[in-house]
Short mmCIF file of C-alpha atoms in Angstrom, two decimals:
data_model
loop_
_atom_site.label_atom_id
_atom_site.label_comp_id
_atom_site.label_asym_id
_atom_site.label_seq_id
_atom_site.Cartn_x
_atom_site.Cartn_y
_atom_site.Cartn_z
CA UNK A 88 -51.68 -0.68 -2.98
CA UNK A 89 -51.59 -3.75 -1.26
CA UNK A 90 -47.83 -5.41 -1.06
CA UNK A 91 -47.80 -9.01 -2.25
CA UNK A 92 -44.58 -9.66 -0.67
CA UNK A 93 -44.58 -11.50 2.59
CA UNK A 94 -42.47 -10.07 6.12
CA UNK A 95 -39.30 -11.86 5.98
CA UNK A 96 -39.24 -12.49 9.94
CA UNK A 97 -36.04 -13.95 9.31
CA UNK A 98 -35.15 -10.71 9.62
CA UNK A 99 -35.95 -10.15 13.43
CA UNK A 100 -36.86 -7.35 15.46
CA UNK A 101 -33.69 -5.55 14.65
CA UNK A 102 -34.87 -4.03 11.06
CA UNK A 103 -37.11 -1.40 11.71
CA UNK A 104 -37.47 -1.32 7.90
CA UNK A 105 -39.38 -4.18 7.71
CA UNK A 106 -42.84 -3.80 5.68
CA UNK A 107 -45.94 -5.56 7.48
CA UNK A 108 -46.48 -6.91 3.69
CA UNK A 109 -49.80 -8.78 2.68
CA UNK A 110 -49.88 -12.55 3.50
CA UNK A 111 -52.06 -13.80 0.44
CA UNK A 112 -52.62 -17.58 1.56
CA UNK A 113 -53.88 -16.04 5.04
CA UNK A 114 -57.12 -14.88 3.18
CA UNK A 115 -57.63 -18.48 1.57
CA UNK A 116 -57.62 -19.52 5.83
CA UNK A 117 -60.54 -17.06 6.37
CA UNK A 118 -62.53 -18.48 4.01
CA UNK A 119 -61.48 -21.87 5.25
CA UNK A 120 -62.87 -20.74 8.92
CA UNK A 121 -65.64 -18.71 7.06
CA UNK A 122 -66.50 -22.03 5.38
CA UNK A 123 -66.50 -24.42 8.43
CA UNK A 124 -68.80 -21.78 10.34
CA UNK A 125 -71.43 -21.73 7.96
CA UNK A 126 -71.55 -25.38 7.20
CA UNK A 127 -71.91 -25.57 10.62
CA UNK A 128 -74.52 -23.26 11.80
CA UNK A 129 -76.91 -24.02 8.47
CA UNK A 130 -76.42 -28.29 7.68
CA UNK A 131 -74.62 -29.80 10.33
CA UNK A 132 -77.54 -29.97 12.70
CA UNK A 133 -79.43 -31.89 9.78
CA UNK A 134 -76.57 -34.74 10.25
CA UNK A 135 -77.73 -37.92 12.21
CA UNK A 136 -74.68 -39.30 12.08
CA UNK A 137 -71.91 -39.02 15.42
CA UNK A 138 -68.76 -39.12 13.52
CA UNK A 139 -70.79 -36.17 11.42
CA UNK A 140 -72.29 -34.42 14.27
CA UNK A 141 -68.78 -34.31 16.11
CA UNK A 142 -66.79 -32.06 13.61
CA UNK A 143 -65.63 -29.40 14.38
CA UNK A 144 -67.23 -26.68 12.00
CA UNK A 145 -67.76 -24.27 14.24
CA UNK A 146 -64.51 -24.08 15.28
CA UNK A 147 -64.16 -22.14 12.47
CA UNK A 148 -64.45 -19.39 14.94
CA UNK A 149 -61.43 -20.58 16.72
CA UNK A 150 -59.39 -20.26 13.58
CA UNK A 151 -60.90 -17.00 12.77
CA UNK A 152 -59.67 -15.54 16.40
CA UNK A 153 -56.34 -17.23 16.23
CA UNK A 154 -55.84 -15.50 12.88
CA UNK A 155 -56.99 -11.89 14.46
CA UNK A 156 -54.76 -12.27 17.53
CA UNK A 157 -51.87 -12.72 15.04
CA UNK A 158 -52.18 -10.31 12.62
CA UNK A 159 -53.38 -7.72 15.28
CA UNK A 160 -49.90 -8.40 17.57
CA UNK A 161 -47.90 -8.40 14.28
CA UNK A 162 -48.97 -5.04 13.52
CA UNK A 163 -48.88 -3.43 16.99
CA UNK A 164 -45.19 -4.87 17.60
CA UNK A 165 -44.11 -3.36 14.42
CA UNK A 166 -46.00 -0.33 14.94
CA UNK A 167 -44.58 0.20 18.78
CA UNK A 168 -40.94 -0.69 18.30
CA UNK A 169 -40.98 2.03 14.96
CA UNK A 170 -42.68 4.66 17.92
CA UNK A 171 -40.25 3.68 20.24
CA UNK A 172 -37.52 3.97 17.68
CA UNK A 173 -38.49 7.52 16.12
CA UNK A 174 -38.94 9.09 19.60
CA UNK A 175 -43.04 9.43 19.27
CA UNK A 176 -45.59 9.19 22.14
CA UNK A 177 -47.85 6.48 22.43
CA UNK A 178 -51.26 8.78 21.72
CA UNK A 179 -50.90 8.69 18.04
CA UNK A 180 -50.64 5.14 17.70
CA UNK A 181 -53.51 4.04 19.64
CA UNK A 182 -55.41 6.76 17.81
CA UNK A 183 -54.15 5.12 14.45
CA UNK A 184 -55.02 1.58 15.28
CA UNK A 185 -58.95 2.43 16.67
CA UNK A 186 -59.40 4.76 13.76
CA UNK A 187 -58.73 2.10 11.54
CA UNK A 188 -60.01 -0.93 13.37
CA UNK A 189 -63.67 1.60 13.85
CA UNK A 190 -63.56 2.19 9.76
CA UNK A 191 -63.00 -1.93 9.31
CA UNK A 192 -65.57 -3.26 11.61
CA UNK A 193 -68.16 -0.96 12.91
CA UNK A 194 -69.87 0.25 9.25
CA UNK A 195 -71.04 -3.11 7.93
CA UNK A 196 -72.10 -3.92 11.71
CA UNK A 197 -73.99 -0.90 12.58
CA UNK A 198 -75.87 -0.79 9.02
CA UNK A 199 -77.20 -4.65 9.98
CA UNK A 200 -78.45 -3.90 13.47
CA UNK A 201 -79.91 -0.58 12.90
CA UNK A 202 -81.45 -1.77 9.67
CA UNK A 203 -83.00 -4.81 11.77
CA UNK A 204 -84.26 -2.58 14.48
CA UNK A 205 -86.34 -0.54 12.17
CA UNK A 206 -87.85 -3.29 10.38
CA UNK A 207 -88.74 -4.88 14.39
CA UNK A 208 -86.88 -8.15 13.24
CA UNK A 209 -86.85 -10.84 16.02
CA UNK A 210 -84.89 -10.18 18.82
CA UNK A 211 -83.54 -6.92 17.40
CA UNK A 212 -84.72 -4.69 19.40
CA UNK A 213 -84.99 -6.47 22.79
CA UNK A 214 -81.26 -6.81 22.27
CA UNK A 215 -80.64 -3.52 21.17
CA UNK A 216 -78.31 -2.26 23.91
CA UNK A 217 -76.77 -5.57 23.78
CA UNK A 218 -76.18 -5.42 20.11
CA UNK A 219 -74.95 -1.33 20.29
CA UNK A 220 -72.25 -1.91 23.01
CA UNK A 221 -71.21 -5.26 20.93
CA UNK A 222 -71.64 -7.45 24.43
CA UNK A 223 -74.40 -10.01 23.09
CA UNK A 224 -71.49 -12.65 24.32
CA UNK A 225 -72.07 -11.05 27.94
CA UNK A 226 -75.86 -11.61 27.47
CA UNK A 227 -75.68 -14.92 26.95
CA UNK A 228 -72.83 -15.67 29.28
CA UNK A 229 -75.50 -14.83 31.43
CA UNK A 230 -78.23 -15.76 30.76
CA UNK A 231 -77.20 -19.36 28.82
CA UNK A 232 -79.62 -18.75 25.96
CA UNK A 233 -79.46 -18.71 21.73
CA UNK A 234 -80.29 -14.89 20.26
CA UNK A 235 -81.88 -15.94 17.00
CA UNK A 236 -80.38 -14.89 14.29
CA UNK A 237 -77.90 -12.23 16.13
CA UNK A 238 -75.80 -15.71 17.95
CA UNK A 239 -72.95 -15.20 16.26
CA UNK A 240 -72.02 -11.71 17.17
CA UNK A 241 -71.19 -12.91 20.28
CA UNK A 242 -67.97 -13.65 18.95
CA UNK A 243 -68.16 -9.40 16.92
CA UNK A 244 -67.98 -8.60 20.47
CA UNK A 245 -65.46 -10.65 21.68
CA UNK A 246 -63.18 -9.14 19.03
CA UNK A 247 -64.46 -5.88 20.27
CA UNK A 248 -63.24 -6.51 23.91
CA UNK A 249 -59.84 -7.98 22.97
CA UNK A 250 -59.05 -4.95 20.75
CA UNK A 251 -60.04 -2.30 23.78
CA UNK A 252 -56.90 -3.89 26.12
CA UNK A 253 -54.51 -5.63 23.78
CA UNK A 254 -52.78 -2.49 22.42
CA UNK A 255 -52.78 -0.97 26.07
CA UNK A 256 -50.62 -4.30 26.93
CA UNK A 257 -47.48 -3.94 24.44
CA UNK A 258 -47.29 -0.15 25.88
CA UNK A 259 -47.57 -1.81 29.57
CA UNK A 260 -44.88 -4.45 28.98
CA UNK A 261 -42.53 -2.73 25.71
CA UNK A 262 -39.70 -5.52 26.90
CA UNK A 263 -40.02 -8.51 24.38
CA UNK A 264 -39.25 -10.96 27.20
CA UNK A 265 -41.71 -9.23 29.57
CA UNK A 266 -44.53 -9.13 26.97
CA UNK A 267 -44.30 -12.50 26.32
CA UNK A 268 -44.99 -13.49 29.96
CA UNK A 269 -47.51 -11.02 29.78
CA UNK A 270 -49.31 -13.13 27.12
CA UNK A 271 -48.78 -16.50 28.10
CA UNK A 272 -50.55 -15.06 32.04
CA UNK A 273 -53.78 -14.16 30.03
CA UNK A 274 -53.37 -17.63 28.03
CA UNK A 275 -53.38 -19.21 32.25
CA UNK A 276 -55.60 -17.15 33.08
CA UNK A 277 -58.05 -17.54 30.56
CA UNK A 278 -57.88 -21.45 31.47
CA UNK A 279 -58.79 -20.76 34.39
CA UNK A 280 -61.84 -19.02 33.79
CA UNK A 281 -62.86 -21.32 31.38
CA UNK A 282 -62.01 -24.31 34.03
CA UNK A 283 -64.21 -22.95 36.53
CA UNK A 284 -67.28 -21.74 34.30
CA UNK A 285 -67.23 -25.31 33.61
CA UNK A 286 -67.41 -26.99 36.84
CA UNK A 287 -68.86 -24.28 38.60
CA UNK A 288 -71.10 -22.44 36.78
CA UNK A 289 -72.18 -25.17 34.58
CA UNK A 290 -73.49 -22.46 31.31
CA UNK A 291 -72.12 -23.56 28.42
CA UNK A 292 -71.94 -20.25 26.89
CA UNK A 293 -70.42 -18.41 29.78
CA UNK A 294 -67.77 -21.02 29.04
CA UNK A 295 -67.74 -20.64 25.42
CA UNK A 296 -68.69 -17.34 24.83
CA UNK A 297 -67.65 -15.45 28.16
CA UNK A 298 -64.37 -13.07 27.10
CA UNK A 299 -61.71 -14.40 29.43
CA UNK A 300 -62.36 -17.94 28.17
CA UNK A 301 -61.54 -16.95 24.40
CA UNK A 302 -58.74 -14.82 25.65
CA UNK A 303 -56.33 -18.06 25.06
CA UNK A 304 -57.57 -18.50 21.46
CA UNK A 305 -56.44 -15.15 20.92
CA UNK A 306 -53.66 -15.31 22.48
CA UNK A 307 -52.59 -17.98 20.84
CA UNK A 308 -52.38 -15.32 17.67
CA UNK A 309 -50.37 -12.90 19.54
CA UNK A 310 -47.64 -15.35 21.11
CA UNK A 311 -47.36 -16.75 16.94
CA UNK A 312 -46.44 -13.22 16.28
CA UNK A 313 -44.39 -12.45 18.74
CA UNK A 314 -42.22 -15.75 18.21
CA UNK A 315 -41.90 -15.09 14.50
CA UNK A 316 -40.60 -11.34 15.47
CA UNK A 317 -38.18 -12.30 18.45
CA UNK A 318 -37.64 -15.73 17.79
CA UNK A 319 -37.59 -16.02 13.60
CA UNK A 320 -35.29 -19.19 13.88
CA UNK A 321 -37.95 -20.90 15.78
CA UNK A 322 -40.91 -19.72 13.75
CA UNK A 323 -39.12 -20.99 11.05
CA UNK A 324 -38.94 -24.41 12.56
CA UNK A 325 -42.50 -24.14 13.71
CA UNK A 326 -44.04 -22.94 10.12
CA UNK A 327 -43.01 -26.54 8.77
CA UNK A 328 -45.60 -29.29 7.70
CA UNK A 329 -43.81 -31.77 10.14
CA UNK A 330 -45.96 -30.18 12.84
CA UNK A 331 -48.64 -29.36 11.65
CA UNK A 332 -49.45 -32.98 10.52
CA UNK A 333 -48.31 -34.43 14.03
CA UNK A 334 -50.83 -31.93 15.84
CA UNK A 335 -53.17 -32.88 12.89
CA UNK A 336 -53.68 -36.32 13.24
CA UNK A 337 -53.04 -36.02 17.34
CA UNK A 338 -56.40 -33.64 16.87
CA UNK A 339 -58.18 -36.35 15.14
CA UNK A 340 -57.13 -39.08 17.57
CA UNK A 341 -58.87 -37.10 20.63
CA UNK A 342 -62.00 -36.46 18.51
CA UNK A 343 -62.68 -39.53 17.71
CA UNK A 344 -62.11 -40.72 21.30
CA UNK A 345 -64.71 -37.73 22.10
CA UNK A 346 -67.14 -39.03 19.85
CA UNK A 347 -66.68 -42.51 21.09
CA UNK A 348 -66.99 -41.81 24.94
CA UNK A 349 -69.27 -38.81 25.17
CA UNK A 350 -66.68 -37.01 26.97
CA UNK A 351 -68.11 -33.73 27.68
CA UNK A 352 -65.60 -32.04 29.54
CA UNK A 353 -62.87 -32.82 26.45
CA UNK A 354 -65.11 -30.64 23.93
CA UNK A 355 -65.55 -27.94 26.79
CA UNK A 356 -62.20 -27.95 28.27
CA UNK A 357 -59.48 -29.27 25.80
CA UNK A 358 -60.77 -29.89 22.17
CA UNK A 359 -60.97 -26.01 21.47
CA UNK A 360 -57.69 -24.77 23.21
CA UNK A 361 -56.24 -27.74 20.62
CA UNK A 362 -57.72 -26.71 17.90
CA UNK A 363 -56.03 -23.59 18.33
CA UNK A 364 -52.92 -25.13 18.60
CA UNK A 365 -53.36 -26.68 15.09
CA UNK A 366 -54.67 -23.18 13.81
CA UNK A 367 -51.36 -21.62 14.98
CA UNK A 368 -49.41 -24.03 12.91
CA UNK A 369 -51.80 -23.55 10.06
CA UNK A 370 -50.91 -19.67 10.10
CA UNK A 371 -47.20 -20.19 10.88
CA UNK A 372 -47.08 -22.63 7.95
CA UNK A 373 -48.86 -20.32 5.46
CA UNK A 374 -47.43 -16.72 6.77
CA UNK A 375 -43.43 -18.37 6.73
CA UNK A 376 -43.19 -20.97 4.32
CA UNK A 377 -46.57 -21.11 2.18
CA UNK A 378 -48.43 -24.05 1.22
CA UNK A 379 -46.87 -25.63 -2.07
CA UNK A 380 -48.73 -27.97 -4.49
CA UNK A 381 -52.44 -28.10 -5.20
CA UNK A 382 -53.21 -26.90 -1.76
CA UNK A 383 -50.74 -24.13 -2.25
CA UNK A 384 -52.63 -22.82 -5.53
CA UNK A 385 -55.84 -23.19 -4.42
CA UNK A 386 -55.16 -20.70 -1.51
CA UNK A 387 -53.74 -18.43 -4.06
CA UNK A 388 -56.63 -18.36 -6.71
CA UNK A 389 -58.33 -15.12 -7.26
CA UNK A 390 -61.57 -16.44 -6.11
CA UNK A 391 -60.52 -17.88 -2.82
CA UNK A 392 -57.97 -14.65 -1.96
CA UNK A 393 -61.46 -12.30 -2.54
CA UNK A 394 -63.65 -14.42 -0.92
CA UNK A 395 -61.63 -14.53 1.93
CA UNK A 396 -61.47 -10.41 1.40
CA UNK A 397 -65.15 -10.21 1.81
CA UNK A 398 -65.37 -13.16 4.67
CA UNK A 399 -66.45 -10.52 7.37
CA UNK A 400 -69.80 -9.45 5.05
CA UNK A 401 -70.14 -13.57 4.46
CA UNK A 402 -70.22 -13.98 8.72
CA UNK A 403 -72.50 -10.97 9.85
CA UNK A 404 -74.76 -12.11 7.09
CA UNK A 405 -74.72 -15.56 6.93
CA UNK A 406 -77.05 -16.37 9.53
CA UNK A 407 -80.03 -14.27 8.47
CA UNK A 408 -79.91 -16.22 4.94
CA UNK A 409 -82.08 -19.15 5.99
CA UNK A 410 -84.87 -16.89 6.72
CA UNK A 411 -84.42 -14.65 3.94
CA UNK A 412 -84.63 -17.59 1.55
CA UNK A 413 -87.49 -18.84 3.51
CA UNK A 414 -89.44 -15.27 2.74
CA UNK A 415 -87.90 -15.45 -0.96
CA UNK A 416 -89.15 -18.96 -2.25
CA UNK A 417 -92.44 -18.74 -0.15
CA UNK A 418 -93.63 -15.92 -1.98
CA UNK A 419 -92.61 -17.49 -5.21
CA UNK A 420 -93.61 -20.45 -4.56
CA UNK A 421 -90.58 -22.09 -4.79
CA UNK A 422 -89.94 -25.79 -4.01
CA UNK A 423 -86.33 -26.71 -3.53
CA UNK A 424 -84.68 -29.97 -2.66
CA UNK A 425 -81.86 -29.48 0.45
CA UNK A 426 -79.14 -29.67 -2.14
CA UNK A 427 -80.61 -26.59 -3.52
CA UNK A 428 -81.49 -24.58 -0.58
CA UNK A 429 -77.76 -24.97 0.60
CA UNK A 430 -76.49 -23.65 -2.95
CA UNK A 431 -78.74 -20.70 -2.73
CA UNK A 432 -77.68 -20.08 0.74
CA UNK A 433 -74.27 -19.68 -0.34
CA UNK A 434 -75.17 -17.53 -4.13
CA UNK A 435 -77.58 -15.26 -1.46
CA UNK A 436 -74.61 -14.92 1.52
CA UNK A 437 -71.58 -14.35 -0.99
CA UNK A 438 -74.14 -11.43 -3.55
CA UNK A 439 -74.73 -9.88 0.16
CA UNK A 440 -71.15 -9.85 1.19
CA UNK A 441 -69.62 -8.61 -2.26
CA UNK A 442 -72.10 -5.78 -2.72
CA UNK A 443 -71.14 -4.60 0.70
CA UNK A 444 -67.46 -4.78 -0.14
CA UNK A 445 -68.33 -3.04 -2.76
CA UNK A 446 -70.57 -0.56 -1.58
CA UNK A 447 -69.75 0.40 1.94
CA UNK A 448 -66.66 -1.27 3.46
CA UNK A 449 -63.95 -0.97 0.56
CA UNK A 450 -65.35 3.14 -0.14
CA UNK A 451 -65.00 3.33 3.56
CA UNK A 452 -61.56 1.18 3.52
CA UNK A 453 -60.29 4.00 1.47
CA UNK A 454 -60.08 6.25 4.26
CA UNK A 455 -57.68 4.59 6.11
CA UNK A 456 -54.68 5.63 3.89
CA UNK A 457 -55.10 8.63 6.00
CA UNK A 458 -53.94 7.53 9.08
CA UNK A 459 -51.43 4.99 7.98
CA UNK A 460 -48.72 2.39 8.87
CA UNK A 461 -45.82 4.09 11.03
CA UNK A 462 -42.54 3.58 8.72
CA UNK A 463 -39.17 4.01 9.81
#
């Protein structure tokens, strides 16, 4: 069973005792990020408005790989130092963490694109090997172009890349202080890519979607969890709301000088990498102190904590819905208003998502109890 209790960093790396327990408000962020995404990709296009057309919905991606790169680090750290502790080689616990991460993500994933290359769906199969390998975000780095309804697994396989080298680095570097370097290089680095994709490359989605340039999103996550394991006194300071509303309204102040002077190379160049920065706090925030007052219990509701349970279903699905309603109310002869489409976009993506949970990913879920946590 799932602890509710959170992991006292306060605690440091010194207590090898300490239980990677369940962060519950964590789960209300993923459907925050789940949220912004799909507001973004299915009504924000419809908005005439700058001010409207400048959010930053679909940065709900950002938050969604800040989040991974933090709870991903937290558990490897944990995970290596109780190894390195009991004497055990490194084999079994990169075995653990694939076998798990495989049984998390790859069901629900494979079921959608084989399913869609049997029934010839657009794009499906011309992107077959794209879709198998999970490099559709190398495809279009390449080639600068929109997939249909398979765009947003771009981001599946960034995921998929950072999880095939980010264990191997905590085994590379085991020193805290030499890890941490390690991280903040593949933050530079990462800028840099991203820098010159921009001004020399000129693709969009090579800058966006190209693997190095989300590698400082992600790491982002990581260097969170590292500071609240090494550095809890610091995390502590850094999990308070001070921050986060600074950053907050410092973030709105460059958008809406981005909206008002077109500047192109902000949104390329800074306005994600800051976003990140604010999605940091938001984790540090909820993970060490927890949101208090109305905010506080609408993150903990028993809606919000499943939905954000079931938020991977609600992203692989959610941009198929639009044609699926399409199909649905055409051959009924349905009329809706915008207002209505939008609501049945959401009853259709969440039904999808939940019978999956229930169907495939928490039966399959169940297996990883076999190949658990290390404990000390």
């Amino acid at each position: 069973m799932r602890n509710s209790k959170s992991f006292d960093v306060s605690q440091g790396a010194s207590n090898t005792n300490a239980h990677l327990g369940y962060l519950p408000q964590l789960d209300g962020l993923r459907v925050l990020a789940v949220g912004m995404v799909m507001m973004g990709h299915w009504w924000q296009w419809k908005w005439t408005q700058p001010i409207l057309k400048g959010l930053p919905l679909v940065h709900g991606v950002t938050l969604f790989f800040v989040l991974s790169g933090y709870l991903i680090t937290r558990i490897l750290l944990q995970e290596n130092q109780i190894r390195i502790h009991n004497g055990q080689g490194y084999l079994p616990f990169m075995v653990r963490f694939y076998v798990r991460r495989t049984l998390r993500i790859f069901p629900l994933y494979y079921m959608v694109i084989f399913s869609l290359f049997l029934i010839d769906y657009p794009n499906a199969r011309e992107l077959f090997p794209w879709l198998l390998s999970y490099t559709t975000n190398i495809y279009q780095s390449i080639h600068n172009t929109y997939v249909g309804d398979f765009n947003h697994f771009w981001s599946l396989g960034v995921e998929e890349q950072f999880y095939l080298f980010w264990p191997w680095l905590l085994l590379a570097f085991p020193r805290s202080k030499s890890l941490i370097w390690a991280m903040l290089g593949i933050a530079v680095l990462g800028m840099g890519t991203r820098i010159y994709l921009a001004v020399e490359v000129g693709k969009w989605m090579a800058t966006s979607y190209f693997t190095l340039s989300c590698m400082p999103i992600l790491a982002m996550g990581g260097i969170l969890a590292w500071i609240q394991r090494y550095r809890p006194t610091f995390a502590l300071r850094l999990g308070r709301g001070s921050w986060l509303l600074v950053f907050f309204f410092l973030y709105l102040a460059g958008l809406l000088l981005q909206i008002k002077f077109q500047w192109g190379w902000y949104k390329e160049l800074v306005d994600e990498y800051f976003f990140a920065l604010l999605s940091m706090l938001l984790i540090a925030k909820a993970s060490m102190h927890g949101f208090k007052g109305w905010s506080g219990k609408i993150l903990m509701t028993r809606g919000i904590r499943y939905t954000g349970q079931i938020s991977y279903g609600l992203y692989v699905f959610h941009l198929f819905i639009p044609n699926l309603t399409h199909w649905i109310t055409s051959r009924l002869n349905l009329h809706l208003g915008e207002a209505a489409t939008l609501v049945l976009y959401f009853v259709l993506t969440f039904g999808m998502a939940h019978a999956s949970w229930v169907l495939i990913e928490r039966p399959i879920n169940r297996i990883k109890h076999r190949f658990p946590y290390l404990k000390a």
